[in-house]
Coordinates of C-alpha atoms and ligand atoms in Angstrom, one line a residue:
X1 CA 11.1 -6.7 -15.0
X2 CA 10.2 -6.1 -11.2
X3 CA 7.6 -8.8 -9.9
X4 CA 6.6 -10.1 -7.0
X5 CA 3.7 -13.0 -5.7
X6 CA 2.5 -13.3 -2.5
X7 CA 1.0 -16.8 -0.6
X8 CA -0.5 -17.6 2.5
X9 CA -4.0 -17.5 4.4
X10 CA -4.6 -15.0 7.2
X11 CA -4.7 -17.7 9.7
X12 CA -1.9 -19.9 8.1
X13 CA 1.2 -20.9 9.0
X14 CA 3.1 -18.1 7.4
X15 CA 3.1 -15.3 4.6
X16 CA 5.5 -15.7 1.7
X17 CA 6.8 -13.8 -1.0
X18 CA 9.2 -13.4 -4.2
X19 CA 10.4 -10.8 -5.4
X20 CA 12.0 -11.1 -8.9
X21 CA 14.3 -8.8 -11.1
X22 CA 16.2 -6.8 -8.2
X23 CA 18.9 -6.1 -8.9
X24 CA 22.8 -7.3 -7.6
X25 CA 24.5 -5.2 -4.5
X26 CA 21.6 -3.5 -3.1
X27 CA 22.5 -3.1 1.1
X28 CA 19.2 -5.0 2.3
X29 CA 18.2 -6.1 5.8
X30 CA 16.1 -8.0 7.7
X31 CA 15.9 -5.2 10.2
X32 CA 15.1 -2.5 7.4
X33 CA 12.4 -4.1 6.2
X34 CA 10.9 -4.9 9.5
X35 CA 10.9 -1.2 10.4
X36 CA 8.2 -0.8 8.0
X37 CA 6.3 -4.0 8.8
X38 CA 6.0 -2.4 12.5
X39 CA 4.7 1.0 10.5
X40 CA 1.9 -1.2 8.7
X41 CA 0.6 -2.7 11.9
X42 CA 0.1 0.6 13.9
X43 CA -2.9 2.7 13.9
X44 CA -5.6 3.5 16.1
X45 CA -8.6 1.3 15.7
X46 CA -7.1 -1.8 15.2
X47 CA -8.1 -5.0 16.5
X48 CA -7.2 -8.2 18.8
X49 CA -5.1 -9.6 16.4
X50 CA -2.5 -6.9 16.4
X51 CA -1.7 -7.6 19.8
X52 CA -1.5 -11.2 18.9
X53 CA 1.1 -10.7 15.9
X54 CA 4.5 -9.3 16.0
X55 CA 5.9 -9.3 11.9
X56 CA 9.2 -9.9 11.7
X57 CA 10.8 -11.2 8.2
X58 CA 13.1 -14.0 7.7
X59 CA 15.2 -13.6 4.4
X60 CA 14.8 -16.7 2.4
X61 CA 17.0 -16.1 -0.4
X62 CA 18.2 -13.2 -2.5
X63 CA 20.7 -11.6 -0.4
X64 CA 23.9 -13.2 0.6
X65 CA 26.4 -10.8 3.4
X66 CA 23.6 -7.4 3.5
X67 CA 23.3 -7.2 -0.1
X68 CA 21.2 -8.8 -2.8
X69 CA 22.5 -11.0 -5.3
X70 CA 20.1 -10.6 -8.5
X71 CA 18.2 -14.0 -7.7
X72 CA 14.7 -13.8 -6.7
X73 CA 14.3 -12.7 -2.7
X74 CA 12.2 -15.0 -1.0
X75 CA 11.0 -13.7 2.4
X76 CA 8.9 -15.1 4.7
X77 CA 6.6 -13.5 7.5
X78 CA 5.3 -15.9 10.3
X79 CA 2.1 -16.0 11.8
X80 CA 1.8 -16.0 15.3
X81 CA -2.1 -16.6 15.7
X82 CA -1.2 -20.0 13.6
X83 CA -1.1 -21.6 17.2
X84 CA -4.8 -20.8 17.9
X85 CA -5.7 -21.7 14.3
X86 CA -4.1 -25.3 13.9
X87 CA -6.8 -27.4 14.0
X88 CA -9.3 -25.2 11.5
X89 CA -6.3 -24.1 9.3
X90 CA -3.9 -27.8 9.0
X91 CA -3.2 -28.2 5.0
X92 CA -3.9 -32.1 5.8
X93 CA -6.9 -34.3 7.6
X94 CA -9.4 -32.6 10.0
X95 CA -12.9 -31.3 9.9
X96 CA -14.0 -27.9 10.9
X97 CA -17.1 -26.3 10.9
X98 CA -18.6 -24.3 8.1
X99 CA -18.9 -20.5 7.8
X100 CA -22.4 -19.8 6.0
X101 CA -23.1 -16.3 6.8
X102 CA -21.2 -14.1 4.3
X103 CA -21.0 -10.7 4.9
X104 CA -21.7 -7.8 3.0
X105 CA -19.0 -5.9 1.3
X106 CA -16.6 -8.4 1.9
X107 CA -14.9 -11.4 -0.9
X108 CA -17.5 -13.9 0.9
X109 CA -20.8 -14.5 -1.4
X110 CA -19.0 -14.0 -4.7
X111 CA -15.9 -15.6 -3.7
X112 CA -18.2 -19.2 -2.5
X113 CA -19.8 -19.0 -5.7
X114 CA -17.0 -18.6 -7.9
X115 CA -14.9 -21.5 -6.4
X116 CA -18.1 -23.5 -5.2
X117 CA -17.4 -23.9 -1.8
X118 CA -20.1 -23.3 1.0
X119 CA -17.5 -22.6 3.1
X120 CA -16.6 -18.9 3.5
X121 CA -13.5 -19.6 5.5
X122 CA -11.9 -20.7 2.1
X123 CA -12.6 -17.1 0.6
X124 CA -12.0 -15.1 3.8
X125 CA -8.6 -16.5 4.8
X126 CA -7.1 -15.2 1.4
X127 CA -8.8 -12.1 1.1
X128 CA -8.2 -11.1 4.0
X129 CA -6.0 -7.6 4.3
X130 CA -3.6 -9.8 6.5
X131 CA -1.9 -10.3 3.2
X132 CA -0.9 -6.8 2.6
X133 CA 2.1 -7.6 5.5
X134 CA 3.7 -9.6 3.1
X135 CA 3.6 -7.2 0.3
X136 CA 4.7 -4.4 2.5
X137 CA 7.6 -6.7 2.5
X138 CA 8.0 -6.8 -0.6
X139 CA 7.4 -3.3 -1.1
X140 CA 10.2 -2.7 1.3
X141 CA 12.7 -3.9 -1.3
X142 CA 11.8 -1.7 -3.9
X143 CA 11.5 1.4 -1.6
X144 CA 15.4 0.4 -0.3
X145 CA 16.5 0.6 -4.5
X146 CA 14.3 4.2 -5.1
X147 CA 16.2 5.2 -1.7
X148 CA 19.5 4.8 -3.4
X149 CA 18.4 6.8 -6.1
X150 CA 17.2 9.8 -3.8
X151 CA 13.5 8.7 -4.0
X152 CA 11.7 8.9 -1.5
X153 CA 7.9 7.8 -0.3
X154 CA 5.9 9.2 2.3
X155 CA 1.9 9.0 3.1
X156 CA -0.4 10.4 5.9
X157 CA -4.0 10.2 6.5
X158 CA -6.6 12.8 5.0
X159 CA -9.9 11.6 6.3
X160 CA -11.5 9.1 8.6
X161 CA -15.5 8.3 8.8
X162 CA -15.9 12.5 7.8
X163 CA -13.4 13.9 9.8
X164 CA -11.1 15.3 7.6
X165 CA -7.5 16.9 7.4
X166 CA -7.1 20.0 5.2
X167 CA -3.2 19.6 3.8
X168 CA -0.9 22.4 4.8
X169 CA 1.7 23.5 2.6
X170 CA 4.8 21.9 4.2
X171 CA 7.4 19.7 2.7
X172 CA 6.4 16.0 2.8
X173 CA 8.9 14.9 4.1
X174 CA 7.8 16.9 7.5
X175 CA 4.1 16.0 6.6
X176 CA 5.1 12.7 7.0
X177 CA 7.7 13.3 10.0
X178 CA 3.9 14.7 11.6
X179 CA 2.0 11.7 10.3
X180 CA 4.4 9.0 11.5
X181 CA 3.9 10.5 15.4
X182 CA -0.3 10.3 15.0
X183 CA -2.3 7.3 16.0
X184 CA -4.5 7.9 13.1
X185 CA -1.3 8.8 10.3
X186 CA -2.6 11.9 10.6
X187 CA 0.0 15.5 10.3
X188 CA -2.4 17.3 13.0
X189 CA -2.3 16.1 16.0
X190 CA -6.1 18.0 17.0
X191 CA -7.6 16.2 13.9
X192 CA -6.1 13.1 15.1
X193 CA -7.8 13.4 18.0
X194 CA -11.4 13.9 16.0
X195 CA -10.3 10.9 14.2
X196 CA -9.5 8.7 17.4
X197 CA -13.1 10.2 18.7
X198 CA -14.7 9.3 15.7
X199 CA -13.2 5.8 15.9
X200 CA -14.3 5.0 19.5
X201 CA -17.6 6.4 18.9
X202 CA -18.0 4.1 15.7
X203 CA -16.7 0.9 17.9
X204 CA -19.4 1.8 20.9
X205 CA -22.1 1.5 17.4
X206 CA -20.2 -1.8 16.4
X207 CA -19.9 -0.5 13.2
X208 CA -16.7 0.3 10.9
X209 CA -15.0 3.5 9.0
X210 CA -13.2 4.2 6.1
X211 CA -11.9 6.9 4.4
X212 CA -8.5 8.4 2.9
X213 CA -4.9 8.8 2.5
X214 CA -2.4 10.1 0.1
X215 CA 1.0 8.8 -1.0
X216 CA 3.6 11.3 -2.2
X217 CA 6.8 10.1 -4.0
X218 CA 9.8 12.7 -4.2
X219 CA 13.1 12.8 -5.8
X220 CA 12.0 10.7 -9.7
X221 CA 13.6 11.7 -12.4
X222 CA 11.1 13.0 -16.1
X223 CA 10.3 10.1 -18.3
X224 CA 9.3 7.2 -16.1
X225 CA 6.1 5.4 -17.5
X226 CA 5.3 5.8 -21.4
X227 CA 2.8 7.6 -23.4
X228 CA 2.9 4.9 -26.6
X229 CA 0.5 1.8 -24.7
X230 CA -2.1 1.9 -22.2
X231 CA 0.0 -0.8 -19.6
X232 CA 3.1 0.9 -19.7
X233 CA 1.5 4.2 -18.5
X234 CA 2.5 4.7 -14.7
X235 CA -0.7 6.2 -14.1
X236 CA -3.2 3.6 -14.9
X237 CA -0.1 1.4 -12.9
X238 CA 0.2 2.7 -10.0
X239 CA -3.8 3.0 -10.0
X240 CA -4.1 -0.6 -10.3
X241 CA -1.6 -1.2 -8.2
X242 CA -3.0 0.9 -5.1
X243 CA -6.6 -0.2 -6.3
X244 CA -5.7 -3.7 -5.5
X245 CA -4.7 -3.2 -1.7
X246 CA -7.9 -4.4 0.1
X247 CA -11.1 -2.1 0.1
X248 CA -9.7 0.7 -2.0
X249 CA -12.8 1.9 -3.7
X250 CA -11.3 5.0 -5.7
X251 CA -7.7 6.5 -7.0
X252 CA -7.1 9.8 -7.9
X253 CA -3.8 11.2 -9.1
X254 CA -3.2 14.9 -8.8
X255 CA -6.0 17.0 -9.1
X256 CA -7.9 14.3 -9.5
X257 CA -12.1 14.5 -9.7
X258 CA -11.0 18.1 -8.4
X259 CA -10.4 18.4 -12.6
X260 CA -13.8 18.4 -12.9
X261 CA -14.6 21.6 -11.9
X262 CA -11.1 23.4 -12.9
X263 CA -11.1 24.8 -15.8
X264 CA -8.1 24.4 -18.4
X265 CA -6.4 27.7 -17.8
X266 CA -5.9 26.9 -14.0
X267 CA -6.2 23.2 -14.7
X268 CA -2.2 22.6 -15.8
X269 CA 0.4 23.4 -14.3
X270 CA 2.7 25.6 -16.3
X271 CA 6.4 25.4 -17.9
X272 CA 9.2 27.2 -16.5
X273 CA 12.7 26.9 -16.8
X274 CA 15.8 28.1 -14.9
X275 CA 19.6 27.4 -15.4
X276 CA 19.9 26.1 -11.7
X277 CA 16.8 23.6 -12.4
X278 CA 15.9 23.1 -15.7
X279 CA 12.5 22.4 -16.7
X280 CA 9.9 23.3 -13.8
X281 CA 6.2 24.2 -12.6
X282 CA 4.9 26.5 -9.7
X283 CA 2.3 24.3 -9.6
X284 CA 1.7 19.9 -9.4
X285 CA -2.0 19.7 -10.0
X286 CA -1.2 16.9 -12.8
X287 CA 0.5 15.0 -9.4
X288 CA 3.6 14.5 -11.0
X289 CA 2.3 12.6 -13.9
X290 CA 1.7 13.6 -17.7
X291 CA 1.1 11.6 -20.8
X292 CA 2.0 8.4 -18.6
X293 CA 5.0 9.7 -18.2
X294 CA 6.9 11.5 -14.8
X295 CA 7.4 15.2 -15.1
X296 CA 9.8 15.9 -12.5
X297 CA 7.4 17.0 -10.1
X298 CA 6.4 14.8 -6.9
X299 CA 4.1 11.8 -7.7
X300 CA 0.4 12.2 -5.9
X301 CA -1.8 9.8 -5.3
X302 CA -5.2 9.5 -3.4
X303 CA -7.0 6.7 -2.4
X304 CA -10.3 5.9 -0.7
X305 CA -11.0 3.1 1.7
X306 CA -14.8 1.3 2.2
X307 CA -15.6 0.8 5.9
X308 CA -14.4 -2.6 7.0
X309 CA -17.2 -5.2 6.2
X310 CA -16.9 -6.9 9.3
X311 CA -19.3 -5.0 11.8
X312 CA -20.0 -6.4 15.3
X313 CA -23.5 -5.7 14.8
X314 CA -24.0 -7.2 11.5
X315 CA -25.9 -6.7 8.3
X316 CA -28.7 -8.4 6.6
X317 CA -27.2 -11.7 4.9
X318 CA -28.3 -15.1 3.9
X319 CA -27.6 -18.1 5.3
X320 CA -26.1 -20.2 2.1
X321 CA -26.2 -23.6 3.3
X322 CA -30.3 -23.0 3.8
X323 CA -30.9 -19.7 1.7
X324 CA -32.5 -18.3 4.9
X325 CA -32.4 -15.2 5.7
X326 CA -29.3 -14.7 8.7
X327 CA -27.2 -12.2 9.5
X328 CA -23.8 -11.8 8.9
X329 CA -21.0 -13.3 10.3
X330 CA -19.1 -11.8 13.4
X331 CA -15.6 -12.6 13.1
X332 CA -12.6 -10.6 15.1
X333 CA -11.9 -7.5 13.1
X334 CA -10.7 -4.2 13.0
X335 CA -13.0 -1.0 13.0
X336 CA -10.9 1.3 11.0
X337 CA -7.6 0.3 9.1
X338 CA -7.0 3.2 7.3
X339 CA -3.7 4.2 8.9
X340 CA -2.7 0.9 8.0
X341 CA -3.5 0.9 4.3
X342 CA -1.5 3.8 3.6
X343 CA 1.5 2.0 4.6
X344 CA 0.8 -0.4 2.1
X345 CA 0.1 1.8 -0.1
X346 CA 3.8 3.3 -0.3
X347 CA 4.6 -0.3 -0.5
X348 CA 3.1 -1.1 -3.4
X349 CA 3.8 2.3 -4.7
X350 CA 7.6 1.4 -4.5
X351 CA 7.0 -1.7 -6.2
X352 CA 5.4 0.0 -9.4
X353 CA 8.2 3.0 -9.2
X354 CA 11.1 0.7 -8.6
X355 CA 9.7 -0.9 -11.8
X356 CA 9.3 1.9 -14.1
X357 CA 12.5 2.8 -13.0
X358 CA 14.3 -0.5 -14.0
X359 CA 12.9 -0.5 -16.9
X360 CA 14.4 3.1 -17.9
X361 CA 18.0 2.6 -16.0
X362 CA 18.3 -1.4 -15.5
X363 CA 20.5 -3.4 -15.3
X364 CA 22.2 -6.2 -13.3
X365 CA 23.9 -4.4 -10.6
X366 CA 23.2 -1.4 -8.8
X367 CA 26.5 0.3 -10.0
X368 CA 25.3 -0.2 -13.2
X369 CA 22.2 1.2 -12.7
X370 CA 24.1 4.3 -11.0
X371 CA 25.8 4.8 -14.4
X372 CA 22.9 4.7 -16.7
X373 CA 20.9 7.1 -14.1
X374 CA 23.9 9.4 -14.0
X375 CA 24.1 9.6 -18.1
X376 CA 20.4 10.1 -18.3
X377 CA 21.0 13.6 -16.2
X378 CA 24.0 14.3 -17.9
X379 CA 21.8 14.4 -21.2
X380 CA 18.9 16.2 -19.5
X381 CA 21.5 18.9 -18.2
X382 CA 22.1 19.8 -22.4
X383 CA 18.4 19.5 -23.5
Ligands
EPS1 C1 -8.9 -8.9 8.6 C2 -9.4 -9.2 9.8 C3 -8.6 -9.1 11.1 C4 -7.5 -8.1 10.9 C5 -6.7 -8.6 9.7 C6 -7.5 -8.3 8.4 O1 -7.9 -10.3 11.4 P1 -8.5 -11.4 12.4 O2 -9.8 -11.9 11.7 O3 -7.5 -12.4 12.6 O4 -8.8 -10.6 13.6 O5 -6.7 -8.0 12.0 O6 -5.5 -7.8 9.5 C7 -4.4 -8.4 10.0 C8 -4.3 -9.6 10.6 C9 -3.2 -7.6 9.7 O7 -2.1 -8.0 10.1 O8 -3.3 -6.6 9.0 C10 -9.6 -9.0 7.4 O9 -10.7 -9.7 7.4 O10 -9.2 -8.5 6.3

């Protein structure tokens, strides 16, 4: 089984994570997984703190000469704006004072009243999307073992605050060749301009955007996931999954809510078969996934982000040390991080692919692995 846990506060000394059930003699850098750390932190329309922070991973444990060893990886990411923070942040001693102002949309007012605090700061620090660095970390692991199999993850931007992107039929991985040279993630570089437009125009209001991406996985083979129980569907997985990356709102696979207006004859995608491919469609409105199960075709998946909830000119709140009525709190923030959540996105993607795909071809070592993948096709080639 493929796990992983993350730790650490936004303002905290560092973010840490494990990542258990990976398996021996996978090639594994500190450099590689950096590369994508640097991807999650670009984007137009991100704040001070960017400039502030720098990720770079230090392997912990787990890898041993550039290649895993089959023990949990333990990697760490520092945070530079710890310095500023040492006093309000120290695990031990001090005072600091109290945030009392939650803000609306954010973890504040339910977060306070489930763990009893009147101190937002011991919600916010956790909740924060700082976290997702670490599990773009993590994801990073996964996505080097679905490399080594010829899977691959992409992503771009589809909308921001309205402004949206009508997909072109290209290849993803030149979609994503596009998206990776946009400010905004996006594969047109005159709609990434609306988008940056949009952006400024929404930081002039002190207000925040949201809006959509899509993650594309290439190259899995039929038969990841299962039909026979609800949690070992990779659907509902890899919706949870990218539905637990900080203000996702909505997931769609495929078609999506576009199924509601399709009708059943143009709704699935039909079977074909050739000698030089085997089992095929002309179509992927089912994005890749039927029954639970992978089809062969590309995995697609669709997410909506909620404007950020911090907005420099706040919303109605209440005070909830005097349950007056106050405005929100003002903290540093970003005022769009949608290019920024599709990189986690892939991350936490690979994560739930990597594991479906243990759990079909594991075992220990990656040679292993290599040999049970190769013996699946072999069998797929006769049926
Ligand atoms: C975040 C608020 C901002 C973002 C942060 C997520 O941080 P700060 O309050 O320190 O300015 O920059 O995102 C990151 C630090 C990051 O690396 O993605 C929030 O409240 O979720």
């Amino acid at each position: 089984m493929l796990r992983y846990l993350t730790a650490g506060e936004s303002h905290g000394k560092a973010l840490v994570t494990i990542v258990e059930g990976v398996p021996a003699g996978l090639r594994l850098t500190a450099e590689y997984i950096n590369t994508h750390l640097a991807r999650r932190q670009q984007g137009y329309g991100r704040g001070a703190r960017q400039k502030i922070e720098k990720d770079q991973v230090e392997i912990l444990s787990g890898v041993r000469l550039g290649r895993t060893l089959g023990s949990p990886v333990a990697l760490v990411v520092r945070n530079r704006d710890w310095e500023n923070w040492k006093d309000v942040m120290k695990p031990e001693g001090g005072r600091a004072q109290a945030l009392t102002h939650p803000r609306p949309g954010h973890a504040d007012l339910p977060g306070a009243m489930k763990y009893l605090t009147r101190d937002i700061r011991n919600i916010l620090e956790r909740s924060s999307a700082r976290e997702t660095a670490v599990r773009v970390a993590a994801g990073s692991v996964a996505r080097r073992l679905l490399e080594e199999f010829g899977i691959h993850i992409y992503s771009w931007v589809v909308e921001i605050g309205g402004v949206r992107y009508t997909k072109k039929d290209l290849p993803p991985e030149k979609l994503f060749e596009m998206a990776e040279a946009s400010e905004t993630r996006c594969p047109d570089p005159v709609v990434t301009e609306k988008m940056k437009r949009r952006i400024d125009r929404a930081c002039g209001d002190g207000d925040s955007l949201g809006g959509i991406f899509e993650v594309v996985a290439t190259g899995l083979p039929p038969g990841l996931g299962s039909h026979v129980h609800w949690d070992r569907k990779l659907d509902a997985r890899l919706a949870g999954a990218v539905m637990s990356i900080q203000a996702i709102k909505g997931v769609e696979i495929g078609e999506g809510f576009g199924f509601a207006v399709l009708p059943g004859s143009r709704a699935h995608d039909e079977i074909f078969y050739s000698k030089h491919r085997g089992y095929y469609r002309r179509t992927n409105h089912a994005g890749g996934i039927e029954g639970g199960m992978t089809n062969g075709e590309p995995v697609v998946i669709r997410a909506v982000m909620k404007p950020i909830p911090t907005l420099m000119r706040p919303l109605h709140s209440v005070d909830i040390a005097t349950r007056r009525a106050h405005l929100a709190t003002v903290e540093r923030s970003d005022v769009c991080a949608v290019p920024s959540a599709s990189v986690v996105a892939e991350a936490v993607v690979a994560v739930e692919l990597a594991g479906a795909f243990l759990e079909k071809f594991g075992g220990d070592s990656v040679k292993e692995i290599k040999r049970n993948l190769r013996g699946y096709r072999s069998e797929l080639k006769r049926f």
